Short mmCIF file of C-alpha atoms (C1' of nucleotides) in Angstrom, two decimals:
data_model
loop_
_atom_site.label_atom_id
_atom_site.label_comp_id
_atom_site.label_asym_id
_atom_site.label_seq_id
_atom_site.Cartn_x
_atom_site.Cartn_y
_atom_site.Cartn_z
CA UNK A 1 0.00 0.00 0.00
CA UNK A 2 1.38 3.35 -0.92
CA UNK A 3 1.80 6.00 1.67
CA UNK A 4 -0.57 8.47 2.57
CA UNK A 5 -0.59 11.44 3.66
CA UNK A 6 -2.15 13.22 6.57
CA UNK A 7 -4.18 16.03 4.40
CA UNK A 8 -5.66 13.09 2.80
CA UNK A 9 -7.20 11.13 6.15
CA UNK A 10 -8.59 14.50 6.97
CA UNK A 11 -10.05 14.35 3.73
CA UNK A 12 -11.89 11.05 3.56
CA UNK A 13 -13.19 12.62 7.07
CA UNK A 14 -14.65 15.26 5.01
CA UNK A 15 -16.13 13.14 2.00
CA UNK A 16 -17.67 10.52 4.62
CA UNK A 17 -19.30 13.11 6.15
CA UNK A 18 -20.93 14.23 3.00
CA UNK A 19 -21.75 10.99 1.74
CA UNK A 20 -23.52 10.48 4.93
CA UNK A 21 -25.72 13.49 4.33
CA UNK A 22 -26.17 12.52 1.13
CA UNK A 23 -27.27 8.62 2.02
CA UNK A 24 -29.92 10.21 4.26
CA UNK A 25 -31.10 12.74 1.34
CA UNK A 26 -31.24 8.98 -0.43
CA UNK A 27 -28.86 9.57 -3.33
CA UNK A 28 -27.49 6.28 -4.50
CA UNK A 29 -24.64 7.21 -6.90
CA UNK A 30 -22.24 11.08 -6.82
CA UNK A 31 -19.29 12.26 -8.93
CA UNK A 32 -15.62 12.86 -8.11
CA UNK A 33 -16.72 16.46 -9.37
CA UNK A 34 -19.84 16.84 -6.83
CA UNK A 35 -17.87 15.55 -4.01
CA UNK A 36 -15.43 18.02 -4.72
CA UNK A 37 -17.37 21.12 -5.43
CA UNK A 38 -18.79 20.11 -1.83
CA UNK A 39 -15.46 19.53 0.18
CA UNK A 40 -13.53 22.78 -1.43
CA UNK A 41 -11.25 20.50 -3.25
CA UNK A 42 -10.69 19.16 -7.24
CA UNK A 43 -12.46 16.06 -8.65
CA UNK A 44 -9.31 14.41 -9.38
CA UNK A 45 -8.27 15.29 -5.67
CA UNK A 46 -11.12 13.14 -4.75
CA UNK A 47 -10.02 10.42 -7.06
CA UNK A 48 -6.10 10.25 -5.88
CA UNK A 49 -7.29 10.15 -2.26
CA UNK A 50 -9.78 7.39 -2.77
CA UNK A 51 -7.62 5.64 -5.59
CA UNK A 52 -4.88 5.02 -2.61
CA UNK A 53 -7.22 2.61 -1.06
CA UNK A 54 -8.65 0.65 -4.38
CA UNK A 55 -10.88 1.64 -6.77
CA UNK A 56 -14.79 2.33 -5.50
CA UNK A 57 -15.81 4.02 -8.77
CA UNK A 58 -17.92 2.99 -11.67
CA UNK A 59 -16.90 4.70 -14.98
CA UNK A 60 -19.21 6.87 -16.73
CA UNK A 61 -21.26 6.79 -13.40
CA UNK A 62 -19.57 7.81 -10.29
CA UNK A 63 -19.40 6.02 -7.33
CA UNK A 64 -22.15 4.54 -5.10
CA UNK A 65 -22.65 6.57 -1.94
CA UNK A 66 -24.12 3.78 0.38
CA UNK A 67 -20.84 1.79 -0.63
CA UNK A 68 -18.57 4.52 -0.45
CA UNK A 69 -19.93 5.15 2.98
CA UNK A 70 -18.96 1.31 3.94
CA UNK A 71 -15.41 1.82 2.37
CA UNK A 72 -14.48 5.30 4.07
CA UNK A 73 -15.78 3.72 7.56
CA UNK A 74 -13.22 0.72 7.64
CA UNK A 75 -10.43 2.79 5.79
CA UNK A 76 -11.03 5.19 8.94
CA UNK A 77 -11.28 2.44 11.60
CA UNK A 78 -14.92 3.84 12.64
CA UNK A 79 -16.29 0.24 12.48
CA UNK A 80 -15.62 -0.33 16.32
CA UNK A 81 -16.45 1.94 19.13
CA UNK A 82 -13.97 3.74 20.63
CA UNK A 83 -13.40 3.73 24.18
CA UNK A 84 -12.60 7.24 25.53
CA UNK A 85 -11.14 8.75 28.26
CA UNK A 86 -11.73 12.58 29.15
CA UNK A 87 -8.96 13.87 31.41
CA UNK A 88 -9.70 17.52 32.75
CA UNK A 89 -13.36 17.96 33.51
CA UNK A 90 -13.23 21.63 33.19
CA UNK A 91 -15.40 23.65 30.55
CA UNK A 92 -13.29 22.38 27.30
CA UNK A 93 -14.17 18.95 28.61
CA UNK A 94 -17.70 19.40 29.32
CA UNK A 95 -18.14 21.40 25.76
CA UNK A 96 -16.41 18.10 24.05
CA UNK A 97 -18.26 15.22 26.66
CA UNK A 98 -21.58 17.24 25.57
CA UNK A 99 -20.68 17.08 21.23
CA UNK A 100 -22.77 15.36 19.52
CA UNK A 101 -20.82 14.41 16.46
CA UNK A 102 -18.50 12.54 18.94
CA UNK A 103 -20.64 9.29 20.33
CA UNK A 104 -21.76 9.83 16.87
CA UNK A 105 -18.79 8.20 14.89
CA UNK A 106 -18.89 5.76 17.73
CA UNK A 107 -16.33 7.53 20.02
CA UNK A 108 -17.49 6.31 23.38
CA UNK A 109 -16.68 8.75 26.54
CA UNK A 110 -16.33 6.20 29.57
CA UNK A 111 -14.38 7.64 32.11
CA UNK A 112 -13.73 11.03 32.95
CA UNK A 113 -10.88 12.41 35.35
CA UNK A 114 -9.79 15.67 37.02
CA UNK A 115 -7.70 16.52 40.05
CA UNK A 116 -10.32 18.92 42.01
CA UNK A 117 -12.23 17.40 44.92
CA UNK A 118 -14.76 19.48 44.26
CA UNK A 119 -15.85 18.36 40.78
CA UNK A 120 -14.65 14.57 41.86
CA UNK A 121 -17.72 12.91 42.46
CA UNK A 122 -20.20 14.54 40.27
CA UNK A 123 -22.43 13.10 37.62
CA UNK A 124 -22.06 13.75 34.05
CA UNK A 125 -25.09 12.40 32.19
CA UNK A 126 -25.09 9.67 34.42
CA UNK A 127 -20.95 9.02 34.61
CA UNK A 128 -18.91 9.89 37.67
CA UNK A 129 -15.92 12.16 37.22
CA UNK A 130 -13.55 10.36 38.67
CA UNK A 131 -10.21 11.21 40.91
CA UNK A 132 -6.67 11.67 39.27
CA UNK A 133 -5.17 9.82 41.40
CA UNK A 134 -6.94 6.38 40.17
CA UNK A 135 -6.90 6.84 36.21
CA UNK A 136 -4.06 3.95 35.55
CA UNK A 137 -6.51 1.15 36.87
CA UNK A 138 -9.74 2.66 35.42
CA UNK A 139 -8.20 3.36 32.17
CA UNK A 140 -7.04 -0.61 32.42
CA UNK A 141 -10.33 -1.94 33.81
CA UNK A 142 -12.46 -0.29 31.21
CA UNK A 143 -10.14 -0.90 28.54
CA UNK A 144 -9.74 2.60 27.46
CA UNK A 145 -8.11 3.30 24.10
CA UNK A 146 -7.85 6.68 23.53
CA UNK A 147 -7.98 9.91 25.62
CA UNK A 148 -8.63 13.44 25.28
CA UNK A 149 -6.32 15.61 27.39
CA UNK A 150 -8.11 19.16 28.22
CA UNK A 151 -6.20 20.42 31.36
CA UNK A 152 -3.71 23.58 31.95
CA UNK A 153 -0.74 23.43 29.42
CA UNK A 154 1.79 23.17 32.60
CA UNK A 155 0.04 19.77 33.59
CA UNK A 156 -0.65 18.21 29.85
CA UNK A 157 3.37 16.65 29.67
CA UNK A 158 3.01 14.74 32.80
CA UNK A 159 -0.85 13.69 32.34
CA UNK A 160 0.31 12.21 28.80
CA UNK A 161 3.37 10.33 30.39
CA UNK A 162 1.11 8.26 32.64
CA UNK A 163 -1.65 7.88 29.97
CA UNK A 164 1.05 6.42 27.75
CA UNK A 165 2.94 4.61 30.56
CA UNK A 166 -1.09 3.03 31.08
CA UNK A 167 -0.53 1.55 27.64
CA UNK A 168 -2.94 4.68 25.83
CA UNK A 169 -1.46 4.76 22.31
CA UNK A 170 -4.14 7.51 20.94
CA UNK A 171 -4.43 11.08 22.25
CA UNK A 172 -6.23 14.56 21.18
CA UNK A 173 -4.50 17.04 22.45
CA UNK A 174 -6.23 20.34 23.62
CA UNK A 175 -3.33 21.66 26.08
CA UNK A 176 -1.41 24.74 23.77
CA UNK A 177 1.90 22.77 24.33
CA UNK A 178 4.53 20.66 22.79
CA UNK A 179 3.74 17.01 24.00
CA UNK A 180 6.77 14.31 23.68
CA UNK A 181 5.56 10.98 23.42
CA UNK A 182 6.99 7.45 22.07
CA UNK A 183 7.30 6.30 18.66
CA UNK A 184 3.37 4.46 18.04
CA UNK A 185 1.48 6.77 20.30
CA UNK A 186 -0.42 9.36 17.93
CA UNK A 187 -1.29 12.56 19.11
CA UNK A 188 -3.40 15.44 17.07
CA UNK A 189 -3.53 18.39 19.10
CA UNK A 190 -6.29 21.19 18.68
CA UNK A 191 -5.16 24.35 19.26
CA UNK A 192 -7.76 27.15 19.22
CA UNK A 193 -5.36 30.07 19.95
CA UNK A 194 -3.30 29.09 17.23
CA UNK A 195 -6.26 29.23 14.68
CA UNK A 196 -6.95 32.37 16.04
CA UNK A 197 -3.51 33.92 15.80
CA UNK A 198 -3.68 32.75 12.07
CA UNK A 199 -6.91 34.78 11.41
CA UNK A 200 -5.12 38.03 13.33
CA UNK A 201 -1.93 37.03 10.49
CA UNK A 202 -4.26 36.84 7.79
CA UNK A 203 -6.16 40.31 8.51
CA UNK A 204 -3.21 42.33 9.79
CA UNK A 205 -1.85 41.44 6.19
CA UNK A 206 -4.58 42.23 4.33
CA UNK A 207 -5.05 45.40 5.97
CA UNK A 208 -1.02 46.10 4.66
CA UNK A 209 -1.51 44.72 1.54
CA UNK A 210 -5.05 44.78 0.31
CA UNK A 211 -5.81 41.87 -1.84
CA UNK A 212 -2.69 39.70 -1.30
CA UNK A 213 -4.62 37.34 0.04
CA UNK B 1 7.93 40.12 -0.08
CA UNK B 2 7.68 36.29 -0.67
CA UNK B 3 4.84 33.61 0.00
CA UNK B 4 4.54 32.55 3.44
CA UNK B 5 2.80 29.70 3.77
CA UNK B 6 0.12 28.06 6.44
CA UNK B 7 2.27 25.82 8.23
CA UNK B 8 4.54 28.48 8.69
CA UNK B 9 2.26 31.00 10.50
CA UNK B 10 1.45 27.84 12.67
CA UNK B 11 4.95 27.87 13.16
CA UNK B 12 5.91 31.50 14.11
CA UNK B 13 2.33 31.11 16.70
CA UNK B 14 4.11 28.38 18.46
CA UNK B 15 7.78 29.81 18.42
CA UNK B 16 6.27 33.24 20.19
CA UNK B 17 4.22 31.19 22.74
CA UNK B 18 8.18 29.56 23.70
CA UNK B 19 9.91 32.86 23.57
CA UNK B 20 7.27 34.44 25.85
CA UNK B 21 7.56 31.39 28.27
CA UNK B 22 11.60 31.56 27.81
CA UNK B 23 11.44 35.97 28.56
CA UNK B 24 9.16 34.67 31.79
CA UNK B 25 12.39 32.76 32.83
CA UNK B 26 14.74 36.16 31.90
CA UNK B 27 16.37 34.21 29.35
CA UNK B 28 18.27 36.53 26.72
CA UNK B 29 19.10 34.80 23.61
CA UNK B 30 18.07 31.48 22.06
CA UNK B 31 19.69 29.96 19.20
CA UNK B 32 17.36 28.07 16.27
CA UNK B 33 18.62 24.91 17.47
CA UNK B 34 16.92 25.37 21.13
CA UNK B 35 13.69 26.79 19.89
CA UNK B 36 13.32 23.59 17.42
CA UNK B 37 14.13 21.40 20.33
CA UNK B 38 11.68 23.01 21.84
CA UNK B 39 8.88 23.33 19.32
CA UNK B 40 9.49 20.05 17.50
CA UNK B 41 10.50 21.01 14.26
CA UNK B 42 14.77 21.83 12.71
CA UNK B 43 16.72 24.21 13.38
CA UNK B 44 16.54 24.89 9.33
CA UNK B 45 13.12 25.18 9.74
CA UNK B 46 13.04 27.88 12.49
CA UNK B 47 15.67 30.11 10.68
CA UNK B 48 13.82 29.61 7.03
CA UNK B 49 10.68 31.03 8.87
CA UNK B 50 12.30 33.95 10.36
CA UNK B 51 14.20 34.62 7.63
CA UNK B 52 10.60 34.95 5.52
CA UNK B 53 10.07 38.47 7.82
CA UNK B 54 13.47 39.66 7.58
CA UNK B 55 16.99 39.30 9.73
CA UNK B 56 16.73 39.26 13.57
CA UNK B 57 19.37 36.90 14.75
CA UNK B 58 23.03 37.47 15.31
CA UNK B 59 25.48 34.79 14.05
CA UNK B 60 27.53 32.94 16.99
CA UNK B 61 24.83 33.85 19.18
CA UNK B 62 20.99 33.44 18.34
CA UNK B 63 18.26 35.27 18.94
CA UNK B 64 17.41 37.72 21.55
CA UNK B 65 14.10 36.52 23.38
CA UNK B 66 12.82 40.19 23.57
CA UNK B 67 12.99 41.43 20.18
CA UNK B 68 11.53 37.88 18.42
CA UNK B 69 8.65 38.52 20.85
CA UNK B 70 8.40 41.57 19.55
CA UNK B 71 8.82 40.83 16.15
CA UNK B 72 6.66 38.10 16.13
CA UNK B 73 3.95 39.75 18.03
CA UNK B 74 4.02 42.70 15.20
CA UNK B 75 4.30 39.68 12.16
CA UNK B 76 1.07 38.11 13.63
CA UNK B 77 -0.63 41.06 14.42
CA UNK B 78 -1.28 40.79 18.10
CA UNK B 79 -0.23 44.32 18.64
CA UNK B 80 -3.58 45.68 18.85
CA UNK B 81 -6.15 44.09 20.62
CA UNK B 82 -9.24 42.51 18.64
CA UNK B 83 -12.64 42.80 19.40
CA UNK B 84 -14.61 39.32 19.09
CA UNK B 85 -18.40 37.86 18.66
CA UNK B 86 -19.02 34.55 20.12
CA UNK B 87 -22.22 33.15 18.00
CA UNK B 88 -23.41 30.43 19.67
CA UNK B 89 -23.96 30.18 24.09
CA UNK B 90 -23.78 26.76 23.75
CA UNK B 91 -21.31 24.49 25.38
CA UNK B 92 -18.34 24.92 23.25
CA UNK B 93 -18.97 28.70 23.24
CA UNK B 94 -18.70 28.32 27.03
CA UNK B 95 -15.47 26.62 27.00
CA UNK B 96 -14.03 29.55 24.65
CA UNK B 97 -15.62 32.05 26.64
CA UNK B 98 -13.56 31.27 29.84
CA UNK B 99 -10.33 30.48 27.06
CA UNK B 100 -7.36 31.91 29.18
CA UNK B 101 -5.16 31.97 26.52
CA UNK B 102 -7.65 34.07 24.46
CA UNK B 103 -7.88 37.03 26.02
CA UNK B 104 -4.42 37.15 27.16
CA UNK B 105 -3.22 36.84 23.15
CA UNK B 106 -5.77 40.46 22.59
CA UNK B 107 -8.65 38.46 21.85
CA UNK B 108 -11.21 39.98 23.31
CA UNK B 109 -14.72 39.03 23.95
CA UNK B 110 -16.79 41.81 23.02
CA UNK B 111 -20.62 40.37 22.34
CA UNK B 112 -22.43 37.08 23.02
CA UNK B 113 -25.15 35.79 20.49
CA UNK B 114 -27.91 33.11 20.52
CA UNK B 115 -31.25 32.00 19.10
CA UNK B 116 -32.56 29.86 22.09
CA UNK B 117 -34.83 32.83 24.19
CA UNK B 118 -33.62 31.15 27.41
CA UNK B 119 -30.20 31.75 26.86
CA UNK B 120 -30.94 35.56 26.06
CA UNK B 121 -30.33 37.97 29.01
CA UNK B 122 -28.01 35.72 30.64
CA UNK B 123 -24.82 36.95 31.99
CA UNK B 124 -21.59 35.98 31.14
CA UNK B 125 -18.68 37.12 33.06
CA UNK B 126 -20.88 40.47 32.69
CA UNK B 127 -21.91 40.26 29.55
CA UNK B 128 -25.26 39.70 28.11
CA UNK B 129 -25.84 37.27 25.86
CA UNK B 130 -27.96 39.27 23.15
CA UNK B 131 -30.64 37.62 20.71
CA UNK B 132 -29.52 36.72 17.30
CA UNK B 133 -31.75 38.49 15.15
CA UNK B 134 -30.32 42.10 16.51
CA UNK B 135 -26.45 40.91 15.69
CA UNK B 136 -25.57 42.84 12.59
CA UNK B 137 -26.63 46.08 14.44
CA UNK B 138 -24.23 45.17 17.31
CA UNK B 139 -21.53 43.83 15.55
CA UNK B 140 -21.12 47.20 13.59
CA UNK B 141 -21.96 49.54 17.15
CA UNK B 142 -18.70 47.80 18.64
CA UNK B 143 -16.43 47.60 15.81
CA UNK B 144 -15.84 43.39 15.56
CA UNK B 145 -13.78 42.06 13.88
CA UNK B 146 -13.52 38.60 14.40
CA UNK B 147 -16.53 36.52 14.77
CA UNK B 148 -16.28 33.09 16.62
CA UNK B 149 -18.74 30.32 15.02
CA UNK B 150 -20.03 27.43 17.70
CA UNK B 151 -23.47 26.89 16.22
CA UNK B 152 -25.08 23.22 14.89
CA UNK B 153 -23.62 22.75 11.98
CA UNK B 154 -27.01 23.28 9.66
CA UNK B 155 -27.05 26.79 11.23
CA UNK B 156 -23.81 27.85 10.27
CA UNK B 157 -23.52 29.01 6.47
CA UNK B 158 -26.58 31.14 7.09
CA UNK B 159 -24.85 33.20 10.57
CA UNK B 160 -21.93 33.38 8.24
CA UNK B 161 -23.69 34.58 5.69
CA UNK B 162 -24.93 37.43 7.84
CA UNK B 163 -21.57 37.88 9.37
CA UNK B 164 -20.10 38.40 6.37
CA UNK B 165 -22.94 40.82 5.22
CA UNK B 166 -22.03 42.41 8.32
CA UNK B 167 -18.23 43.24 7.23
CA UNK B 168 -16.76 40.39 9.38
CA UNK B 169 -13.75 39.51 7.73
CA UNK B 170 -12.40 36.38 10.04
CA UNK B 171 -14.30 33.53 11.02
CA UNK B 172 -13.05 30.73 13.67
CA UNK B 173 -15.69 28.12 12.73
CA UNK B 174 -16.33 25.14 15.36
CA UNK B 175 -19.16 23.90 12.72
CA UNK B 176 -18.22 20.90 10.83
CA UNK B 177 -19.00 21.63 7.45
CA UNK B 178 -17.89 23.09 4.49
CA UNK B 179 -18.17 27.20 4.68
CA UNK B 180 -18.69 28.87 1.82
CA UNK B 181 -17.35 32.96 1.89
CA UNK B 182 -16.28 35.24 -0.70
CA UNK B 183 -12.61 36.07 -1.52
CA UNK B 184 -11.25 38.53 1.33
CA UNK B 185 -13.06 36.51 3.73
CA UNK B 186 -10.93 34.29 6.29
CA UNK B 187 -12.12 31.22 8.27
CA UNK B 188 -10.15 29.14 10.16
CA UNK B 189 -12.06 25.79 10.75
CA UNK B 190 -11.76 23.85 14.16
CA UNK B 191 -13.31 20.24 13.67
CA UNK B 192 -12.82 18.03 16.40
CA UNK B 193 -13.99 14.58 14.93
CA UNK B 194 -11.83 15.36 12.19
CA UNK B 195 -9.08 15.19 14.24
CA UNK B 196 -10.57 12.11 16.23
CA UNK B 197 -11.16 10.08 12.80
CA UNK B 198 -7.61 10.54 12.44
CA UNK B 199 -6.22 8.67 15.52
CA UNK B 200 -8.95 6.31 14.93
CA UNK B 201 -7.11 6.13 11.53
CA UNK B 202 -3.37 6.13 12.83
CA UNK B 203 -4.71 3.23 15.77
CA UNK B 204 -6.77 0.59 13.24
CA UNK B 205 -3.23 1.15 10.98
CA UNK B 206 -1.32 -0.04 14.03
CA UNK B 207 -3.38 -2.62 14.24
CA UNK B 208 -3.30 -4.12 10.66
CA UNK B 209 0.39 -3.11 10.06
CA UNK B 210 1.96 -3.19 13.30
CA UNK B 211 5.03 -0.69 13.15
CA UNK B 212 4.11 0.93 9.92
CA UNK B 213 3.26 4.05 11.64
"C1'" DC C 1 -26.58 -2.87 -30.57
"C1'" DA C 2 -24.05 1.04 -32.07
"C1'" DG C 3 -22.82 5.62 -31.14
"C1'" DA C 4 -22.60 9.60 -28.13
"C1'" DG C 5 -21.67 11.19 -23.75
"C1'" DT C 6 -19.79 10.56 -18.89
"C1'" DT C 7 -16.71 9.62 -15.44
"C1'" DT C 8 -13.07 7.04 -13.46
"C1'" DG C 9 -8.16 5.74 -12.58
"C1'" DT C 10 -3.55 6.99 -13.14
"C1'" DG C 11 1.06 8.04 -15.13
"C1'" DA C 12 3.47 12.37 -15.86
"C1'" DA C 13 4.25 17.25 -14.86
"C1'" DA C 14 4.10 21.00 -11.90
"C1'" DG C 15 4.15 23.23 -7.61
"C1'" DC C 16 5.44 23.68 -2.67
"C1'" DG C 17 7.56 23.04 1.53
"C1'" DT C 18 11.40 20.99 3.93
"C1'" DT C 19 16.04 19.69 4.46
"C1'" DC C 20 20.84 20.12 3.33
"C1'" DA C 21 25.08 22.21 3.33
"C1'" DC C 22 28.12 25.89 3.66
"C1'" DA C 23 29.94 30.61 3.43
"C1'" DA C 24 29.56 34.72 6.14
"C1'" DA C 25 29.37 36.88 10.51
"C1'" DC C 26 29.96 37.22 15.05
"C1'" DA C 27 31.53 35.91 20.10
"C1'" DA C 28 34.86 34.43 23.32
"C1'" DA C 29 39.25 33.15 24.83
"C1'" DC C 30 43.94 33.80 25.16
"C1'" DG D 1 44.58 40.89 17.59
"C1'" DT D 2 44.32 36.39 16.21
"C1'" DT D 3 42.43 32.04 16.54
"C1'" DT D 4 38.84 28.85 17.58
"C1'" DG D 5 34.24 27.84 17.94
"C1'" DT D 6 29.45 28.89 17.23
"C1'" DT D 7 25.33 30.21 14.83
"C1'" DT D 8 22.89 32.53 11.31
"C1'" DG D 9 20.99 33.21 6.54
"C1'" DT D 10 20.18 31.14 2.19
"C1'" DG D 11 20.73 28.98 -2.51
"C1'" DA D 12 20.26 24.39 -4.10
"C1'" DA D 13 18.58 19.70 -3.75
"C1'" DC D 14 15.12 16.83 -2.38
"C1'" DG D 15 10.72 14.80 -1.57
"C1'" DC D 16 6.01 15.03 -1.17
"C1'" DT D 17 1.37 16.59 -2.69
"C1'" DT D 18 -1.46 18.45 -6.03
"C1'" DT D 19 -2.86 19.22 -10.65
"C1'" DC D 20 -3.09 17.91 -15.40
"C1'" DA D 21 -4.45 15.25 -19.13
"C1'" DC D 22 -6.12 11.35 -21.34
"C1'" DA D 23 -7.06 6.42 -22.34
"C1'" DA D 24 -10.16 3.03 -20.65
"C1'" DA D 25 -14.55 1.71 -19.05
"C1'" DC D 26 -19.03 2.22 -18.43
"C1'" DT D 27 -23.99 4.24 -19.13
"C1'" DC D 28 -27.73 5.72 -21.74
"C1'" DT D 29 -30.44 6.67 -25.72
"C1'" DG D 30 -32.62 5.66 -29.84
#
DNA sequence: CAGAGTTTGTGAAAGCGTTCACAAACAAAC
DNA sequence: GTTTGTTTGTGAACGCTTTCACAAACTCTG
């Protein structure tokens, strides 16, 4: 199998979630060229990216959503639930533990963590944050394979070295900090300030140079 | 002056985050080599970024901390401070609401928007969350800029829409779908399944082809 | 069933971003 | 002041991703 790149997995994201939409609407068959104009990409984008993992397409016809939908799923993993881990149970946690879209693609939240006695103990829709202090054996017991990390920047490094010392080998990242893990533990980090800071690049520049952009 | 690209801004955000952490700790002068430790990228790298904006280190001995922070803060525009709409009181508008790192970067919180009525009139942090359908007025009586996105995703090309109508001319956009805006119009997309789909990726890969990743 | 019209799959070309490698510039030591 | 050691800035090479372009394969119509 050839390699492939990041930009692509993100994507098939993007095309599943549109053939999705468009399997509800109850369309049976799209073109590289609709996909496309509906992603912000180029047909023959589409067809590279898909092309990498076999060929899904009929000629002269396009491809057939409710297969494409099967394809993209197993290419992605999204066949199995996920079992999740939230540690931090402050508002970045509760805004992801509440998103829809998550438990969606079958990523599961079953445990959730955080250091302050006074949120230890409370019900979440019916889960019980749990204390720091005992995340190795719950993450074990419940056979937890991949956590989000949403606490203070200062703390991420040393929350990530237990979660990979607990055998974790998945991890989304929302602490605005470099995070050194092991070779075959994957972490995306999400960092909103950074985003932003790209927007204040983009119109600072644009007010210097209108229309560069 | 030449093309800068994406990944580079990213870049520059995340060497000015170090330097202010490294100025904290009255550290002087860095050399490329430390801040690519540091930021998990090359030395090469580093310097071919700077180097984009013009000439600010001194050969033998690196960077001084001050001035990059300075620099950098003028490159990225986080000079002045920006004024911000949050549409959308909904969880992950919460979470960005009470953002440290937002305000602390310039971004400033300026006006609170939502369609539910029993979210309208509440206060946040002593602000009032205002009903949607009088945004455009407010937007333009307080001068924002930047308008922050966290609505269900079938609601968001229509605020955008509006925004743009309105004169916004950045978008951070915590929908995930595809945004449609006319040239001159920025938006940074956040999409936090996308990034999940991609461990879930990187983890069934493991799986199949142990040690390929 | 033949001809006209689509749409895919994919080598080849082009475009970009990263890495390499080294001369030039400076610091520090003696 | 000279030598040794360090670090920058940058053209050139490299590698990866995207775009192009077109033959092959299929559909659809009459």
């Amino acid at each position: 199998m050839k390699k492939v790149s990041e930009p692509t997995i993100g994507r098939l994201s993007v095309y599943l979630r549109l053939l999705m939409e468009l399997a509800e609407a109850d369309v049976d068959t799209v073109s590289s060229e609709e996909l496309a104009s509906r992603s912000g990409t180029t047909a023959a984008q589409v067809r590279k990216d898909l092309s990498l993992f076999g060929t899904f397409g009929k000629r002269g016809l396009g491809y057939s959503v409710p297969e494409l939908v099967t394809r993209l799923r197993a290419i992605l993993g999204l066949e199995k639930a996920w079992r999740v881990a939230l540690v931090g149970a402050g508002r970045i946690g509760a805004a992801l533990f509440g998103y829809e879209n998550f438990r969606r693609q079958g990523f599961n939240i079953e445990a959730v963590f955080d250091t302050d006695p006074t949120k230890v103990g409370q019900r979440w829709n019916g889960l019980v944050v749990e204390a720091d202090a005992g995340m190795e054996r719950v993450l074990e017991e419940r056979g937890i394979e991949i956590a989000v990390v949403a606490v203070p920047a200062r703390a991420a490094q040393g929350v990530v070295d237990r979660l990979v010392a607990a055998g974790i080998r998945g991890i989304l990242n929302f602490a605005p900090t470099q995070l050194d893990v092991p070779a075959g533990v994957v972490v995306k980090t999400v960092d909103m300030a950074l985003e932003m800071e790209g927007l204040s690049y983009a119109l600072s520049r644009e007010e210097r140079e209108p229309g560069a952009a």
